[in-house]
Short mmCIF file of C-alpha atoms in Angstrom, two decimals:
data_model
loop_
_atom_site.label_atom_id
_atom_site.label_comp_id
_atom_site.label_asym_id
_atom_site.label_seq_id
_atom_site.Cartn_x
_atom_site.Cartn_y
_atom_site.Cartn_z
CA MET U 1055 16.90 11.51 -20.02
CA PRO U 1056 17.62 14.95 -19.61
CA GLU U 1057 16.69 16.68 -16.69
CA VAL U 1058 14.18 19.88 -17.89
CA ILE U 1059 13.06 22.83 -15.98
CA PHE U 1060 9.79 24.55 -17.51
CA THR U 1061 7.36 27.70 -16.85
CA GLY U 1062 4.39 26.51 -14.54
CA PRO U 1063 1.44 28.93 -13.03
CA ALA U 1064 3.28 29.19 -9.85
CA GLY U 1065 6.74 29.06 -11.36
CA ARG U 1066 9.06 26.60 -12.40
CA LEU U 1067 8.53 22.89 -12.78
CA GLU U 1068 11.29 20.51 -12.46
CA GLY U 1069 10.93 17.19 -15.11
CA ARG U 1070 12.39 14.65 -16.93
CA TYR U 1071 12.21 14.14 -20.29
CA GLN U 1072 12.79 11.64 -23.19
CA ALA U 1073 12.78 12.82 -26.75
CA PRO U 1074 11.28 10.75 -29.45
CA LYS U 1075 13.34 9.48 -31.74
CA LYS U 1076 11.21 9.86 -34.79
CA ARG U 1077 9.29 13.14 -35.86
CA GLY U 1078 5.49 13.17 -35.07
CA ALA U 1079 5.87 10.92 -32.34
CA PRO U 1080 2.93 11.04 -29.72
CA ILE U 1081 3.34 12.50 -26.15
CA ALA U 1082 2.74 10.62 -22.83
CA ILE U 1083 2.95 12.73 -19.38
CA ILE U 1084 3.14 10.62 -16.37
CA LEU U 1085 1.49 12.15 -12.79
CA HIS U 1086 2.45 11.26 -9.34
CA PRO U 1087 0.90 10.34 -6.26
CA HIS U 1088 -0.20 12.73 -3.54
CA PRO U 1089 2.35 15.75 -2.80
CA GLN U 1090 1.61 15.37 0.71
CA PHE U 1091 2.05 11.88 1.30
CA GLY U 1092 5.90 11.37 -0.43
CA GLY U 1093 4.50 11.83 -4.23
CA THR U 1094 7.19 12.61 -6.20
CA MET U 1095 8.22 12.04 -10.36
CA ASN U 1096 10.70 9.45 -8.58
CA ASN U 1097 7.96 7.13 -7.52
CA GLN U 1098 8.59 3.57 -8.35
CA ILE U 1099 5.55 3.22 -10.80
CA VAL U 1100 5.63 6.75 -12.48
CA TYR U 1101 9.50 5.86 -12.85
CA ASN U 1102 8.33 2.81 -14.79
CA LEU U 1103 5.58 4.43 -16.58
CA PHE U 1104 7.54 6.67 -17.93
CA TYR U 1105 10.21 4.18 -19.42
CA THR U 1106 6.97 2.20 -20.98
CA PHE U 1107 6.05 4.77 -23.01
CA ALA U 1108 9.65 6.08 -23.80
CA ASN U 1109 10.62 2.85 -25.03
CA ARG U 1110 7.84 2.97 -27.54
CA GLY U 1111 9.04 5.66 -29.11
CA PHE U 1112 6.68 8.63 -27.12
CA ALA U 1113 7.77 11.99 -26.22
CA ALA U 1114 7.49 11.21 -22.74
CA LEU U 1115 7.64 13.47 -19.93
CA ARG U 1116 6.98 12.69 -15.75
CA PHE U 1117 7.59 15.94 -13.56
CA ASN U 1118 7.34 17.31 -9.83
CA PHE U 1119 3.83 19.34 -8.99
CA ARG U 1120 4.18 22.59 -7.40
CA GLY U 1121 6.07 21.89 -4.04
CA VAL U 1122 7.42 19.03 -4.79
CA GLY U 1123 11.35 18.60 -5.09
CA ARG U 1124 12.84 21.58 -7.21
CA SER U 1125 9.31 22.68 -8.41
CA GLN U 1126 8.17 25.76 -7.17
CA GLY U 1127 4.66 26.78 -5.40
CA ALA U 1128 2.63 25.21 -2.88
CA PHE U 1129 0.33 22.15 -2.51
CA ASP U 1130 -3.15 23.18 -3.58
CA HIS U 1131 -5.45 20.46 -3.33
CA GLY U 1132 -5.50 19.65 -7.08
CA SER U 1133 -6.98 22.72 -8.52
CA GLY U 1134 -3.02 24.05 -9.07
CA GLU U 1135 -1.62 20.74 -9.77
CA LEU U 1136 -4.16 20.38 -12.81
CA SER U 1137 -2.98 23.40 -13.85
CA ASP U 1138 0.59 21.96 -13.48
CA ALA U 1139 -0.32 19.28 -15.86
CA ALA U 1140 -1.63 21.47 -18.30
CA ALA U 1141 1.43 23.42 -18.41
CA ALA U 1142 3.51 20.23 -18.88
CA LEU U 1143 1.25 19.21 -21.73
CA ASP U 1144 1.70 22.39 -23.34
CA TRP U 1145 5.67 22.25 -23.00
CA VAL U 1146 5.87 18.87 -24.73
CA GLN U 1147 3.83 20.07 -27.38
CA SER U 1148 6.13 23.01 -27.66
CA VAL U 1149 8.94 21.16 -28.22
CA ASN U 1150 7.11 18.39 -30.34
CA PRO U 1151 4.51 20.32 -32.54
CA GLU U 1152 4.08 18.12 -35.17
CA ALA U 1153 2.66 15.87 -32.44
CA LYS U 1154 -0.92 14.62 -33.19
CA SER U 1155 -1.79 12.69 -30.51
CA CYS U 1156 -1.27 12.74 -26.17
CA TRP U 1157 -1.74 9.51 -23.80
CA ILE U 1158 -1.78 10.50 -20.02
CA ALA U 1159 -0.69 8.35 -17.22
CA GLY U 1160 -1.31 8.66 -13.27
CA VAL U 1161 -1.07 7.05 -10.02
CA SER U 1162 -3.45 7.36 -7.37
CA PHE U 1163 -3.50 11.39 -6.81
CA GLY U 1164 -2.40 11.84 -9.88
CA SER U 1165 -4.86 9.62 -11.68
CA TRP U 1166 -7.32 11.96 -10.68
CA ILE U 1167 -5.53 14.95 -12.17
CA GLY U 1168 -5.23 13.28 -15.19
CA MET U 1169 -8.36 12.25 -16.05
CA GLN U 1170 -9.63 15.75 -15.20
CA LEU U 1171 -6.85 17.00 -17.83
CA LEU U 1172 -8.20 14.35 -20.20
CA MET U 1173 -11.89 15.74 -19.94
CA ARG U 1174 -9.99 19.39 -20.94
CA ARG U 1175 -7.88 18.37 -23.78
CA PRO U 1176 -8.87 16.60 -26.70
CA GLU U 1177 -5.92 15.69 -28.24
CA ILE U 1178 -5.65 13.04 -25.45
CA GLU U 1179 -6.82 9.86 -27.30
CA GLY U 1180 -5.91 7.20 -24.04
CA PHE U 1181 -5.11 7.08 -20.48
CA ILE U 1182 -3.50 4.57 -17.90
CA SER U 1183 -5.08 4.90 -14.45
CA ILE U 1184 -3.20 3.47 -11.55
CA ALA U 1185 -5.28 3.07 -8.22
CA ALA U 1186 -7.55 5.74 -9.32
CA MET U 1187 -8.62 6.79 -5.68
CA ALA U 1188 -12.67 7.26 -6.79
CA ASN U 1189 -13.58 6.84 -2.98
CA ARG U 1190 -11.98 9.66 -1.65
CA TYR U 1191 -11.96 11.83 -4.80
CA ASP U 1192 -14.84 12.98 -7.28
CA PHE U 1193 -15.07 11.20 -10.68
CA THR U 1194 -18.35 12.17 -11.70
CA PHE U 1195 -17.16 14.48 -14.27
CA LEU U 1196 -16.22 11.29 -16.52
CA ALA U 1197 -19.72 11.37 -17.83
CA PRO U 1198 -18.75 10.90 -20.75
CA CYS U 1199 -15.79 9.89 -21.01
CA PRO U 1200 -13.94 11.02 -24.30
CA SER U 1201 -11.37 8.40 -24.64
CA SER U 1202 -10.57 4.98 -24.28
CA GLY U 1203 -8.54 3.48 -21.45
CA LEU U 1204 -7.15 1.29 -18.83
CA PHE U 1205 -7.48 1.45 -14.92
CA VAL U 1206 -5.82 -0.76 -12.73
CA HIS U 1207 -6.08 -1.63 -8.88
CA GLY U 1208 -4.44 -4.20 -6.64
CA SER U 1209 -6.69 -6.97 -5.10
CA GLU U 1210 -5.57 -5.39 -1.74
CA ASP U 1211 -5.81 -1.93 -2.09
CA ARG U 1212 -6.95 -0.72 1.04
CA VAL U 1213 -6.67 2.92 0.42
CA ALA U 1214 -8.69 2.91 -2.78
CA PRO U 1215 -10.80 -0.34 -2.28
CA ALA U 1216 -11.76 -1.82 -6.05
CA ARG U 1217 -15.44 -2.43 -4.79
CA GLU U 1218 -15.66 1.00 -3.91
CA VAL U 1219 -13.95 2.05 -7.53
CA MET U 1220 -15.90 -0.34 -9.89
CA PRO U 1221 -19.36 1.81 -9.44
CA VAL U 1222 -17.06 4.82 -11.17
CA ILE U 1223 -16.04 2.34 -13.86
CA GLU U 1224 -18.91 0.34 -14.65
CA LYS U 1225 -20.86 3.92 -15.10
CA VAL U 1226 -18.37 5.39 -17.81
CA LYS U 1227 -17.97 1.79 -19.13
CA THR U 1228 -21.55 2.66 -20.96
CA GLN U 1229 -20.39 5.33 -23.34
CA LYS U 1230 -20.59 4.50 -27.34
CA GLY U 1231 -17.47 4.12 -28.82
CA VAL U 1232 -15.11 4.39 -25.68
CA ILE U 1233 -14.04 1.08 -24.26
CA ILE U 1234 -12.77 1.17 -20.55
CA GLU U 1235 -10.94 -1.77 -19.19
CA HIS U 1236 -10.53 -2.64 -15.98
CA GLN U 1237 -7.54 -4.87 -14.40
CA MET U 1238 -7.04 -6.66 -11.20
CA VAL U 1239 -3.06 -7.21 -10.13
CA GLU U 1240 -3.65 -9.98 -7.33
CA GLY U 1241 -1.88 -9.28 -4.05
CA ALA U 1242 -1.15 -5.71 -4.76
CA ASN U 1243 -1.57 -3.32 -2.33
CA HIS U 1244 -2.25 0.70 -3.28
CA PHE U 1245 1.37 1.14 -3.71
CA PHE U 1246 1.97 -2.18 -5.15
CA ASP U 1247 4.78 -2.86 -3.07
CA GLY U 1248 6.58 -5.97 -4.45
CA LYS U 1249 4.10 -5.89 -7.62
CA VAL U 1250 5.57 -3.29 -9.67
CA ASP U 1251 6.58 -5.34 -12.41
CA GLU U 1252 3.46 -7.28 -12.39
CA LEU U 1253 1.63 -3.85 -12.82
CA THR U 1254 3.88 -2.92 -15.47
CA GLN U 1255 3.08 -6.06 -17.45
CA THR U 1256 -0.47 -5.04 -17.20
CA VAL U 1257 0.28 -2.13 -18.67
CA ASP U 1258 2.65 -3.21 -21.55
CA THR U 1259 -0.17 -5.63 -22.52
CA TYR U 1260 -2.72 -3.48 -22.38
CA LEU U 1261 -0.36 -1.05 -24.91
CA ASP U 1262 0.90 -3.95 -27.18
CA LYS U 1263 -3.37 -4.12 -27.43
CA ARG U 1264 -4.27 -0.34 -28.17
CA LEU U 1265 -0.76 0.70 -30.31
CA GLY U 1266 1.04 -2.50 -31.63
CA GLY U 1267 4.24 -2.99 -31.55
CA ARG U 1268 6.79 -1.03 -29.59
CA ASP U 1269 8.16 0.37 -33.13
CA GLU U 1270 4.48 1.27 -34.57
CA VAL U 1271 3.39 4.20 -32.42
CA ALA U 1272 5.77 7.17 -34.28
#
């Protein structure tokens, strides 16, 4: 899992990258929680998602948004972070020019950024959205949502209560040809404290359904 540095809109961005074993493997980008509340690419959920995709043969990248860790720049309230995510996808595509598809996964604030990137990049064919804060950020741009994916929330999330997020998901679910699933992890809070393994299993089960066995994606 080599450390990588690539160029972003506000300077260099620091990441961790797992190269695929097969040419033409799909890409996965994992986006971390809010930078101003301790979110980094080393967040436990981000770390687990990274390996969930890497172990399936994806070209996987997690990275620090601008102003986090050794990434240059300063927090930009979402606009700059979206540009960072686009630069990250550009970089992975540059080193995997034969990749035909991409998945995006985001946690909390990173989910909001990831879903915006999904709307702008047609090659993104699937998403994992963890603890999406649809009560604090505007997700109405997901109409229509171009790709199928999974939303996961904790039943005890007090930061982004599922009851406030469900109307957004239900609206997105109505589009023809796009299947949006929603799973709850019982007893989990916004940070999935003590429930990360259950969360990871939920994501794994979903990816098994979408992608088949771990060696079938590449």
